[in-house]
Amino acid sequence: MILPVITYPNKQLKIRSKEVVNFDELLHRFLDDMYETMITSNGIGLAAIQVANPIRALILCIPDDEGNQTQENLLEIMNPVIHAPQGNVLYQEGCLSVPGFYEDVERYEKLTLHYQNRHGEACMLEADELLAIAIQHEIDHLEGKLFIEKLTYNRRKKFEKEYKKALKEKK
Ligand code: Y12
Ligand code: CO
């Protein structure tokens, strides 16, 4: 089932999501719906709060070298914790909850991630490049933060003006 994606400035995006405790059929069905929603929307990452569920769950599907998003590359991540972040990198980010806006954001270059999979099993991965950036972007959603909050004052002002104008034109 495709779920509606909440967009800025919806206040739900500011909620700090709660730990996942039940790794049951309901969670599995929800993760499947998140995947369908993300792929249909041309996304590479989605946090549960973006579809109005305030739990610490996110999914990522980074395209391979040919640009294909295969289900083999799907990561389902519950209760993530970042360890040993290293370096810094700038990357132009976009978000399904802030449609039509892309801006450079600074992130850690590499990190280790501890998390649980859909069965509640403890997992660990080492991430760099786009995966490391996407993990940080999605974990920020779990904290109720959007990438636009990392912009400088002037860039944020420019964003608010452009975004409001785009919203008006959509109506
Ligand atoms: C690097 C930067 C950000 C992330 C987080 C995941 N972000 C996305 O998946 C963004 C997807 C996105 C898709 C859009 O739709 C189309 O391109 C058709 C889009 O378009 C519009 O808003 C018009 C914007 C964002 C991971 C890694
Ligand atoms: Co996002």
mmCIF file with all atom_site columns, C-alpha atoms and ligand atoms in Angstrom:
data_model
loop_
_atom_site.group_PDB
_atom_site.id
_atom_site.type_symbol
_atom_site.label_atom_id
_atom_site.label_alt_id
_atom_site.label_comp_id
_atom_site.label_asym_id
_atom_site.label_entity_id
_atom_site.label_seq_id
_atom_site.pdbx_PDB_ins_code
_atom_site.Cartn_x
_atom_site.Cartn_y
_atom_site.Cartn_z
_atom_site.occupancy
_atom_site.B_iso_or_equiv
_atom_site.pdbx_formal_charge
_atom_site.auth_seq_id
_atom_site.auth_comp_id
_atom_site.auth_asym_id
_atom_site.auth_atom_id
_atom_site.pdbx_PDB_model_num
ATOM   1   C  CA  . MET A 1 1   ? 0.000  0.000  0.000   1.00 0.00 ? 1   MET A CA  1
ATOM   2   C  CA  . ILE A 1 2   ? 1.310  3.456  -0.924  1.00 0.00 ? 2   ILE A CA  1
ATOM   3   C  CA  . LEU A 1 3   ? 1.207  5.798  2.061   1.00 0.00 ? 3   LEU A CA  1
ATOM   4   C  CA  . PRO A 1 4   ? 0.818  9.599  1.904   1.00 0.00 ? 4   PRO A CA  1
ATOM   5   C  CA  . VAL A 1 5   ? 4.137  11.395 2.534   1.00 0.00 ? 5   VAL A CA  1
ATOM   6   C  CA  . ILE A 1 6   ? 3.928  14.315 4.984   1.00 0.00 ? 6   ILE A CA  1
ATOM   7   C  CA  . THR A 1 7   ? 5.549  17.498 3.707   1.00 0.00 ? 7   THR A CA  1
ATOM   8   C  CA  . TYR A 1 8   ? 7.059  20.603 5.327   1.00 0.00 ? 8   TYR A CA  1
ATOM   9   C  CA  . PRO A 1 9   ? 5.756  22.600 7.222   1.00 0.00 ? 9   PRO A CA  1
ATOM   10  C  CA  . ASN A 1 10  ? 3.641  19.801 8.763   1.00 0.00 ? 10  ASN A CA  1
ATOM   11  C  CA  . LYS A 1 11  ? 4.444  19.848 12.526  1.00 0.00 ? 11  LYS A CA  1
ATOM   12  C  CA  . GLN A 1 12  ? 4.523  16.051 12.763  1.00 0.00 ? 12  GLN A CA  1
ATOM   13  C  CA  . LEU A 1 13  ? 7.944  16.195 11.094  1.00 0.00 ? 13  LEU A CA  1
ATOM   14  C  CA  . LYS A 1 14  ? 9.243  17.792 14.333  1.00 0.00 ? 14  LYS A CA  1
ATOM   15  C  CA  . ILE A 1 15  ? 8.313  14.815 16.530  1.00 0.00 ? 15  ILE A CA  1
ATOM   16  C  CA  . ARG A 1 16  ? 11.137 12.770 18.123  1.00 0.00 ? 16  ARG A CA  1
ATOM   17  C  CA  . SER A 1 17  ? 10.306 9.181  17.142  1.00 0.00 ? 17  SER A CA  1
ATOM   18  C  CA  . LYS A 1 18  ? 10.090 6.393  19.754  1.00 0.00 ? 18  LYS A CA  1
ATOM   19  C  CA  . GLU A 1 19  ? 12.136 3.144  19.914  1.00 0.00 ? 19  GLU A CA  1
ATOM   20  C  CA  . VAL A 1 20  ? 10.755 0.166  17.987  1.00 0.00 ? 20  VAL A CA  1
ATOM   21  C  CA  . VAL A 1 21  ? 9.900  -2.587 20.509  1.00 0.00 ? 21  VAL A CA  1
ATOM   22  C  CA  . ASN A 1 22  ? 7.595  -4.913 18.575  1.00 0.00 ? 22  ASN A CA  1
ATOM   23  C  CA  . PHE A 1 23  ? 9.247  -6.682 15.644  1.00 0.00 ? 23  PHE A CA  1
ATOM   24  C  CA  . ASP A 1 24  ? 6.018  -8.306 14.554  1.00 0.00 ? 24  ASP A CA  1
ATOM   25  C  CA  . GLU A 1 25  ? 3.884  -8.798 11.450  1.00 0.00 ? 25  GLU A CA  1
ATOM   26  C  CA  . LEU A 1 26  ? 2.467  -5.272 11.816  1.00 0.00 ? 26  LEU A CA  1
ATOM   27  C  CA  . LEU A 1 27  ? 5.989  -3.800 11.601  1.00 0.00 ? 27  LEU A CA  1
ATOM   28  C  CA  . HIS A 1 28  ? 6.819  -6.026 8.609   1.00 0.00 ? 28  HIS A CA  1
ATOM   29  C  CA  . ARG A 1 29  ? 3.713  -4.902 6.738   1.00 0.00 ? 29  ARG A CA  1
ATOM   30  C  CA  . PHE A 1 30  ? 4.517  -1.276 7.553   1.00 0.00 ? 30  PHE A CA  1
ATOM   31  C  CA  . LEU A 1 31  ? 8.111  -1.667 6.266   1.00 0.00 ? 31  LEU A CA  1
ATOM   32  C  CA  . ASP A 1 32  ? 6.760  -3.206 3.037   1.00 0.00 ? 32  ASP A CA  1
ATOM   33  C  CA  . ASP A 1 33  ? 4.418  -0.204 2.642   1.00 0.00 ? 33  ASP A CA  1
ATOM   34  C  CA  . MET A 1 34  ? 7.312  2.191  3.280   1.00 0.00 ? 34  MET A CA  1
ATOM   35  C  CA  . TYR A 1 35  ? 9.311  0.471  0.530   1.00 0.00 ? 35  TYR A CA  1
ATOM   36  C  CA  . GLU A 1 36  ? 6.435  0.700  -1.961  1.00 0.00 ? 36  GLU A CA  1
ATOM   37  C  CA  . THR A 1 37  ? 5.926  4.365  -1.045  1.00 0.00 ? 37  THR A CA  1
ATOM   38  C  CA  . MET A 1 38  ? 9.625  5.239  -1.378  1.00 0.00 ? 38  MET A CA  1
ATOM   39  C  CA  . ILE A 1 39  ? 10.114 3.507  -4.738  1.00 0.00 ? 39  ILE A CA  1
ATOM   40  C  CA  . THR A 1 40  ? 6.899  4.967  -6.196  1.00 0.00 ? 40  THR A CA  1
ATOM   41  C  CA  . SER A 1 41  ? 8.018  8.445  -5.099  1.00 0.00 ? 41  SER A CA  1
ATOM   42  C  CA  . ASN A 1 42  ? 11.519 8.048  -6.620  1.00 0.00 ? 42  ASN A CA  1
ATOM   43  C  CA  . GLY A 1 43  ? 13.157 8.218  -3.196  1.00 0.00 ? 43  GLY A CA  1
ATOM   44  C  CA  . ILE A 1 44  ? 16.305 6.546  -1.952  1.00 0.00 ? 44  ILE A CA  1
ATOM   45  C  CA  . GLY A 1 45  ? 15.493 6.905  1.731   1.00 0.00 ? 45  GLY A CA  1
ATOM   46  C  CA  . LEU A 1 46  ? 12.429 7.254  3.922   1.00 0.00 ? 46  LEU A CA  1
ATOM   47  C  CA  . ALA A 1 47  ? 11.892 7.560  7.675   1.00 0.00 ? 47  ALA A CA  1
ATOM   48  C  CA  . ALA A 1 48  ? 8.703  6.276  9.339   1.00 0.00 ? 48  ALA A CA  1
ATOM   49  C  CA  . ILE A 1 49  ? 7.699  9.747  10.545  1.00 0.00 ? 49  ILE A CA  1
ATOM   50  C  CA  . GLN A 1 50  ? 7.517  10.897 6.909   1.00 0.00 ? 50  GLN A CA  1
ATOM   51  C  CA  . VAL A 1 51  ? 4.480  8.626  6.584   1.00 0.00 ? 51  VAL A CA  1
ATOM   52  C  CA  . ALA A 1 52  ? 3.081  9.756  9.951   1.00 0.00 ? 52  ALA A CA  1
ATOM   53  C  CA  . ASN A 1 53  ? 4.393  6.905  12.131  1.00 0.00 ? 53  ASN A CA  1
ATOM   54  C  CA  . PRO A 1 54  ? 6.657  8.209  14.938  1.00 0.00 ? 54  PRO A CA  1
ATOM   55  C  CA  . ILE A 1 55  ? 8.811  5.071  15.389  1.00 0.00 ? 55  ILE A CA  1
ATOM   56  C  CA  . ARG A 1 56  ? 12.599 4.811  15.005  1.00 0.00 ? 56  ARG A CA  1
ATOM   57  C  CA  . ALA A 1 57  ? 12.481 3.003  11.676  1.00 0.00 ? 57  ALA A CA  1
ATOM   58  C  CA  . LEU A 1 58  ? 13.967 3.999  8.333   1.00 0.00 ? 58  LEU A CA  1
ATOM   59  C  CA  . ILE A 1 59  ? 14.632 2.385  4.999   1.00 0.00 ? 59  ILE A CA  1
ATOM   60  C  CA  . LEU A 1 60  ? 17.301 3.061  2.391   1.00 0.00 ? 60  LEU A CA  1
ATOM   61  C  CA  . CYS A 1 61  ? 17.815 1.776  -1.116  1.00 0.00 ? 61  CYS A CA  1
ATOM   62  C  CA  . ILE A 1 62  ? 20.919 3.271  -2.699  1.00 0.00 ? 62  ILE A CA  1
ATOM   63  C  CA  . PRO A 1 63  ? 21.035 2.881  -6.511  1.00 0.00 ? 63  PRO A CA  1
ATOM   64  C  CA  . ASP A 1 64  ? 23.810 0.627  -7.876  1.00 0.00 ? 64  ASP A CA  1
ATOM   65  C  CA  . ASP A 1 65  ? 26.449 1.768  -10.412 1.00 0.00 ? 65  ASP A CA  1
ATOM   66  C  CA  . GLU A 1 66  ? 23.871 1.468  -13.244 1.00 0.00 ? 66  GLU A CA  1
ATOM   67  C  CA  . GLY A 1 67  ? 21.393 3.616  -11.275 1.00 0.00 ? 67  GLY A CA  1
ATOM   68  C  CA  . ASN A 1 68  ? 19.098 0.679  -10.485 1.00 0.00 ? 68  ASN A CA  1
ATOM   69  C  CA  . GLN A 1 69  ? 17.451 0.349  -7.086  1.00 0.00 ? 69  GLN A CA  1
ATOM   70  C  CA  . THR A 1 70  ? 17.251 -3.398 -6.463  1.00 0.00 ? 70  THR A CA  1
ATOM   71  C  CA  . GLN A 1 71  ? 15.519 -4.906 -3.441  1.00 0.00 ? 71  GLN A CA  1
ATOM   72  C  CA  . GLU A 1 72  ? 18.828 -6.682 -2.658  1.00 0.00 ? 72  GLU A CA  1
ATOM   73  C  CA  . ASN A 1 73  ? 20.203 -3.266 -1.722  1.00 0.00 ? 73  ASN A CA  1
ATOM   74  C  CA  . LEU A 1 74  ? 17.292 -2.444 0.562   1.00 0.00 ? 74  LEU A CA  1
ATOM   75  C  CA  . LEU A 1 75  ? 18.283 -1.692 4.155   1.00 0.00 ? 75  LEU A CA  1
ATOM   76  C  CA  . GLU A 1 76  ? 15.617 -1.761 6.870   1.00 0.00 ? 76  GLU A CA  1
ATOM   77  C  CA  . ILE A 1 77  ? 16.986 -0.042 9.933   1.00 0.00 ? 77  ILE A CA  1
ATOM   78  C  CA  . MET A 1 78  ? 15.382 0.109  13.371  1.00 0.00 ? 78  MET A CA  1
ATOM   79  C  CA  . ASN A 1 79  ? 16.753 1.929  16.435  1.00 0.00 ? 79  ASN A CA  1
ATOM   80  C  CA  . PRO A 1 80  ? 19.956 3.124  14.731  1.00 0.00 ? 80  PRO A CA  1
ATOM   81  C  CA  . VAL A 1 81  ? 22.957 4.491  16.627  1.00 0.00 ? 81  VAL A CA  1
ATOM   82  C  CA  . ILE A 1 82  ? 25.944 6.100  14.901  1.00 0.00 ? 82  ILE A CA  1
ATOM   83  C  CA  . HIS A 1 83  ? 29.438 5.211  16.156  1.00 0.00 ? 83  HIS A CA  1
ATOM   84  C  CA  . ALA A 1 84  ? 32.897 6.465  15.205  1.00 0.00 ? 84  ALA A CA  1
ATOM   85  C  CA  . PRO A 1 85  ? 31.951 9.218  12.727  1.00 0.00 ? 85  PRO A CA  1
ATOM   86  C  CA  . GLN A 1 86  ? 34.926 10.401 10.641  1.00 0.00 ? 86  GLN A CA  1
ATOM   87  C  CA  . GLY A 1 87  ? 35.617 13.311 8.289   1.00 0.00 ? 87  GLY A CA  1
ATOM   88  C  CA  . ASN A 1 88  ? 33.246 15.794 6.705   1.00 0.00 ? 88  ASN A CA  1
ATOM   89  C  CA  . VAL A 1 89  ? 31.686 16.025 3.272   1.00 0.00 ? 89  VAL A CA  1
ATOM   90  C  CA  . LEU A 1 90  ? 29.297 18.383 1.456   1.00 0.00 ? 90  LEU A CA  1
ATOM   91  C  CA  . TYR A 1 91  ? 26.478 16.858 -0.558  1.00 0.00 ? 91  TYR A CA  1
ATOM   92  C  CA  . GLN A 1 92  ? 23.423 18.298 -2.274  1.00 0.00 ? 92  GLN A CA  1
ATOM   93  C  CA  . GLU A 1 93  ? 20.476 16.722 -0.462  1.00 0.00 ? 93  GLU A CA  1
ATOM   94  C  CA  . GLY A 1 94  ? 16.811 16.414 -1.281  1.00 0.00 ? 94  GLY A CA  1
ATOM   95  C  CA  . CYS A 1 95  ? 13.908 15.058 0.746   1.00 0.00 ? 95  CYS A CA  1
ATOM   96  C  CA  . LEU A 1 96  ? 10.481 13.680 -0.172  1.00 0.00 ? 96  LEU A CA  1
ATOM   97  C  CA  . SER A 1 97  ? 9.080  15.842 2.645   1.00 0.00 ? 97  SER A CA  1
ATOM   98  C  CA  . VAL A 1 98  ? 10.577 19.017 1.151   1.00 0.00 ? 98  VAL A CA  1
ATOM   99  C  CA  . PRO A 1 99  ? 9.681  18.500 -2.522  1.00 0.00 ? 99  PRO A CA  1
ATOM   100 C  CA  . GLY A 1 100 ? 11.462 20.509 -5.191  1.00 0.00 ? 100 GLY A CA  1
ATOM   101 C  CA  . PHE A 1 101 ? 14.288 21.817 -2.988  1.00 0.00 ? 101 PHE A CA  1
ATOM   102 C  CA  . TYR A 1 102 ? 17.897 20.651 -2.973  1.00 0.00 ? 102 TYR A CA  1
ATOM   103 C  CA  . GLU A 1 103 ? 20.749 22.185 -1.012  1.00 0.00 ? 103 GLU A CA  1
ATOM   104 C  CA  . ASP A 1 104 ? 24.319 21.407 0.062   1.00 0.00 ? 104 ASP A CA  1
ATOM   105 C  CA  . VAL A 1 105 ? 24.570 20.023 3.581   1.00 0.00 ? 105 VAL A CA  1
ATOM   106 C  CA  . GLU A 1 106 ? 27.669 19.023 5.576   1.00 0.00 ? 106 GLU A CA  1
ATOM   107 C  CA  . ARG A 1 107 ? 27.719 15.481 6.950   1.00 0.00 ? 107 ARG A CA  1
ATOM   108 C  CA  . TYR A 1 108 ? 30.220 12.973 8.343   1.00 0.00 ? 108 TYR A CA  1
ATOM   109 C  CA  . GLU A 1 109 ? 32.056 11.187 5.557   1.00 0.00 ? 109 GLU A CA  1
ATOM   110 C  CA  . LYS A 1 110 ? 32.181 7.724  7.170   1.00 0.00 ? 110 LYS A CA  1
ATOM   111 C  CA  . LEU A 1 111 ? 30.495 6.044  10.099  1.00 0.00 ? 111 LEU A CA  1
ATOM   112 C  CA  . THR A 1 112 ? 29.671 2.763  11.762  1.00 0.00 ? 112 THR A CA  1
ATOM   113 C  CA  . LEU A 1 113 ? 25.989 2.065  12.346  1.00 0.00 ? 113 LEU A CA  1
ATOM   114 C  CA  . HIS A 1 114 ? 24.517 -0.221 15.002  1.00 0.00 ? 114 HIS A CA  1
ATOM   115 C  CA  . TYR A 1 115 ? 20.859 -1.067 14.463  1.00 0.00 ? 115 TYR A CA  1
ATOM   116 C  CA  . GLN A 1 116 ? 18.220 -3.808 14.494  1.00 0.00 ? 116 GLN A CA  1
ATOM   117 C  CA  . ASN A 1 117 ? 16.714 -5.454 11.437  1.00 0.00 ? 117 ASN A CA  1
ATOM   118 C  CA  . ARG A 1 118 ? 12.993 -6.287 10.956  1.00 0.00 ? 118 ARG A CA  1
ATOM   119 C  CA  . HIS A 1 119 ? 13.392 -9.340 13.199  1.00 0.00 ? 119 HIS A CA  1
ATOM   120 C  CA  . GLY A 1 120 ? 14.982 -7.355 16.026  1.00 0.00 ? 120 GLY A CA  1
ATOM   121 C  CA  . GLU A 1 121 ? 18.420 -8.883 15.390  1.00 0.00 ? 121 GLU A CA  1
ATOM   122 C  CA  . ALA A 1 122 ? 21.409 -6.677 16.235  1.00 0.00 ? 122 ALA A CA  1
ATOM   123 C  CA  . CYS A 1 123 ? 23.290 -5.608 13.093  1.00 0.00 ? 123 CYS A CA  1
ATOM   124 C  CA  . MET A 1 124 ? 26.250 -3.410 12.269  1.00 0.00 ? 124 MET A CA  1
ATOM   125 C  CA  . LEU A 1 125 ? 27.448 -1.813 9.035   1.00 0.00 ? 125 LEU A CA  1
ATOM   126 C  CA  . GLU A 1 126 ? 30.255 0.469  7.917   1.00 0.00 ? 126 GLU A CA  1
ATOM   127 C  CA  . ALA A 1 127 ? 29.079 3.274  5.631   1.00 0.00 ? 127 ALA A CA  1
ATOM   128 C  CA  . ASP A 1 128 ? 30.715 5.879  3.422   1.00 0.00 ? 128 ASP A CA  1
ATOM   129 C  CA  . GLU A 1 129 ? 29.778 7.927  0.342   1.00 0.00 ? 129 GLU A CA  1
ATOM   130 C  CA  . LEU A 1 130 ? 26.049 8.259  -0.402  1.00 0.00 ? 130 LEU A CA  1
ATOM   131 C  CA  . LEU A 1 131 ? 25.024 5.589  2.126   1.00 0.00 ? 131 LEU A CA  1
ATOM   132 C  CA  . ALA A 1 132 ? 26.698 7.455  5.017   1.00 0.00 ? 132 ALA A CA  1
ATOM   133 C  CA  . ILE A 1 133 ? 25.002 10.711 3.978   1.00 0.00 ? 133 ILE A CA  1
ATOM   134 C  CA  . ALA A 1 134 ? 21.585 9.087  3.561   1.00 0.00 ? 134 ALA A CA  1
ATOM   135 C  CA  . ILE A 1 135 ? 21.837 7.388  6.989   1.00 0.00 ? 135 ILE A CA  1
ATOM   136 C  CA  . GLN A 1 136 ? 22.513 10.745 8.677   1.00 0.00 ? 136 GLN A CA  1
ATOM   137 C  CA  . HIS A 1 137 ? 19.680 12.452 6.765   1.00 0.00 ? 137 HIS A CA  1
ATOM   138 C  CA  . GLU A 1 138 ? 17.198 9.743  7.822   1.00 0.00 ? 138 GLU A CA  1
ATOM   139 C  CA  . ILE A 1 139 ? 18.376 9.609  11.463  1.00 0.00 ? 139 ILE A CA  1
ATOM   140 C  CA  . ASP A 1 140 ? 17.813 13.363 11.633  1.00 0.00 ? 140 ASP A CA  1
ATOM   141 C  CA  . HIS A 1 141 ? 14.150 12.665 10.721  1.00 0.00 ? 141 HIS A CA  1
ATOM   142 C  CA  . LEU A 1 142 ? 13.930 10.343 13.767  1.00 0.00 ? 142 LEU A CA  1
ATOM   143 C  CA  . GLU A 1 143 ? 15.061 13.315 15.881  1.00 0.00 ? 143 GLU A CA  1
ATOM   144 C  CA  . GLY A 1 144 ? 12.433 15.576 14.286  1.00 0.00 ? 144 GLY A CA  1
ATOM   145 C  CA  . LYS A 1 145 ? 15.021 17.442 12.223  1.00 0.00 ? 145 LYS A CA  1
ATOM   146 C  CA  . LEU A 1 146 ? 14.980 18.302 8.508   1.00 0.00 ? 146 LEU A CA  1
ATOM   147 C  CA  . PHE A 1 147 ? 18.024 19.057 6.343   1.00 0.00 ? 147 PHE A CA  1
ATOM   148 C  CA  . ILE A 1 148 ? 16.796 22.645 5.855   1.00 0.00 ? 148 ILE A CA  1
ATOM   149 C  CA  . GLU A 1 149 ? 17.559 23.256 9.554   1.00 0.00 ? 149 GLU A CA  1
ATOM   150 C  CA  . LYS A 1 150 ? 21.254 22.834 8.734   1.00 0.00 ? 150 LYS A CA  1
ATOM   151 C  CA  . LEU A 1 151 ? 21.261 25.716 6.244   1.00 0.00 ? 151 LEU A CA  1
ATOM   152 C  CA  . THR A 1 152 ? 22.845 29.085 7.004   1.00 0.00 ? 152 THR A CA  1
ATOM   153 C  CA  . TYR A 1 153 ? 20.466 31.899 8.043   1.00 0.00 ? 153 TYR A CA  1
ATOM   154 C  CA  . ASN A 1 154 ? 20.468 33.476 4.557   1.00 0.00 ? 154 ASN A CA  1
ATOM   155 C  CA  . ARG A 1 155 ? 19.974 30.195 2.714   1.00 0.00 ? 155 ARG A CA  1
ATOM   156 C  CA  . ARG A 1 156 ? 17.143 29.255 5.046   1.00 0.00 ? 156 ARG A CA  1
ATOM   157 C  CA  . LYS A 1 157 ? 15.444 32.595 4.405   1.00 0.00 ? 157 LYS A CA  1
ATOM   158 C  CA  . LYS A 1 158 ? 15.818 32.074 0.654   1.00 0.00 ? 158 LYS A CA  1
ATOM   159 C  CA  . PHE A 1 159 ? 14.368 28.591 0.999   1.00 0.00 ? 159 PHE A CA  1
ATOM   160 C  CA  . GLU A 1 160 ? 11.323 29.805 3.008   1.00 0.00 ? 160 GLU A CA  1
ATOM   161 C  CA  . LYS A 1 161 ? 10.576 32.429 0.348   1.00 0.00 ? 161 LYS A CA  1
ATOM   162 C  CA  . GLU A 1 162 ? 10.930 30.028 -2.596  1.00 0.00 ? 162 GLU A CA  1
ATOM   163 C  CA  . TYR A 1 163 ? 9.044  27.201 -0.888  1.00 0.00 ? 163 TYR A CA  1
ATOM   164 C  CA  . LYS A 1 164 ? 6.102  29.437 0.123   1.00 0.00 ? 164 LYS A CA  1
ATOM   165 C  CA  . LYS A 1 165 ? 5.913  30.729 -3.457  1.00 0.00 ? 165 LYS A CA  1
ATOM   166 C  CA  . ALA A 1 166 ? 5.920  27.182 -4.844  1.00 0.00 ? 166 ALA A CA  1
ATOM   167 C  CA  . LEU A 1 167 ? 3.179  26.127 -2.388  1.00 0.00 ? 167 LEU A CA  1
ATOM   168 C  CA  . LYS A 1 168 ? 1.004  29.103 -3.461  1.00 0.00 ? 168 LYS A CA  1
ATOM   169 C  CA  . GLU A 1 169 ? 1.484  28.276 -7.150  1.00 0.00 ? 169 GLU A CA  1
ATOM   170 C  CA  . LYS A 1 170 ? 0.476  24.658 -6.492  1.00 0.00 ? 170 LYS A CA  1
ATOM   171 C  CA  . LYS A 1 171 ? -2.899 25.691 -5.003  1.00 0.00 ? 171 LYS A CA  1
HETATM 172 C  C1  . Y12 B 2 .   ? 21.371 12.032 -0.071  1.00 0.00 ? 1   Y12 B C1  1
HETATM 173 C  C2  . Y12 B 2 .   ? 20.553 13.058 0.212   1.00 0.00 ? 1   Y12 B C2  1
HETATM 174 C  C3  . Y12 B 2 .   ? 19.316 12.832 0.776   1.00 0.00 ? 1   Y12 B C3  1
HETATM 175 C  C4  . Y12 B 2 .   ? 18.930 11.557 1.051   1.00 0.00 ? 1   Y12 B C4  1
HETATM 176 C  C5  . Y12 B 2 .   ? 17.607 11.315 1.691   1.00 0.00 ? 1   Y12 B C5  1
HETATM 177 C  C6  . Y12 B 2 .   ? 16.619 10.663 0.803   1.00 0.00 ? 1   Y12 B C6  1
HETATM 178 N  N1  . Y12 B 2 .   ? 16.065 11.598 -0.112  1.00 0.00 ? 1   Y12 B N1  1
HETATM 179 C  C7  . Y12 B 2 .   ? 15.268 11.235 -1.131  1.00 0.00 ? 1   Y12 B C7  1
HETATM 180 O  O1  . Y12 B 2 .   ? 15.027 10.066 -1.312  1.00 0.00 ? 1   Y12 B O1  1
HETATM 181 C  C8  . Y12 B 2 .   ? 14.723 12.314 -1.967  1.00 0.00 ? 1   Y12 B C8  1
HETATM 182 C  C9  . Y12 B 2 .   ? 13.931 12.051 -2.989  1.00 0.00 ? 1   Y12 B C9  1
HETATM 183 C  C10 . Y12 B 2 .   ? 13.285 13.049 -3.828  1.00 0.00 ? 1   Y12 B C10 1
HETATM 184 C  C11 . Y12 B 2 .   ? 12.526 12.605 -4.907  1.00 0.00 ? 1   Y12 B C11 1
HETATM 185 C  C12 . Y12 B 2 .   ? 11.868 13.500 -5.722  1.00 0.00 ? 1   Y12 B C12 1
HETATM 186 O  O2  . Y12 B 2 .   ? 11.036 13.070 -6.739  1.00 0.00 ? 1   Y12 B O2  1
HETATM 187 C  C13 . Y12 B 2 .   ? 11.498 12.915 -8.040  1.00 0.00 ? 1   Y12 B C13 1
HETATM 188 O  O3  . Y12 B 2 .   ? 12.651 13.089 -8.317  1.00 0.00 ? 1   Y12 B O3  1
HETATM 189 C  C14 . Y12 B 2 .   ? 10.511 12.481 -9.046  1.00 0.00 ? 1   Y12 B C14 1
HETATM 190 C  C15 . Y12 B 2 .   ? 11.967 14.820 -5.484  1.00 0.00 ? 1   Y12 B C15 1
HETATM 191 O  O4  . Y12 B 2 .   ? 11.310 15.628 -6.435  1.00 0.00 ? 1   Y12 B O4  1
HETATM 192 C  C16 . Y12 B 2 .   ? 10.587 16.699 -6.138  1.00 0.00 ? 1   Y12 B C16 1
HETATM 193 O  O5  . Y12 B 2 .   ? 10.517 17.039 -5.026  1.00 0.00 ? 1   Y12 B O5  1
HETATM 194 C  C17 . Y12 B 2 .   ? 9.915  17.436 -7.206  1.00 0.00 ? 1   Y12 B C17 1
HETATM 195 C  C18 . Y12 B 2 .   ? 12.695 15.283 -4.412  1.00 0.00 ? 1   Y12 B C18 1
HETATM 196 C  C19 . Y12 B 2 .   ? 13.354 14.387 -3.565  1.00 0.00 ? 1   Y12 B C19 1
HETATM 197 C  C20 . Y12 B 2 .   ? 19.759 10.550 0.756   1.00 0.00 ? 1   Y12 B C20 1
HETATM 198 C  C21 . Y12 B 2 .   ? 20.984 10.786 0.204   1.00 0.00 ? 1   Y12 B C21 1
HETATM 199 CO CO  . CO  B 3 .   ? 14.172 13.390 4.185   1.00 0.00 ? 2   CO  B CO  1
#
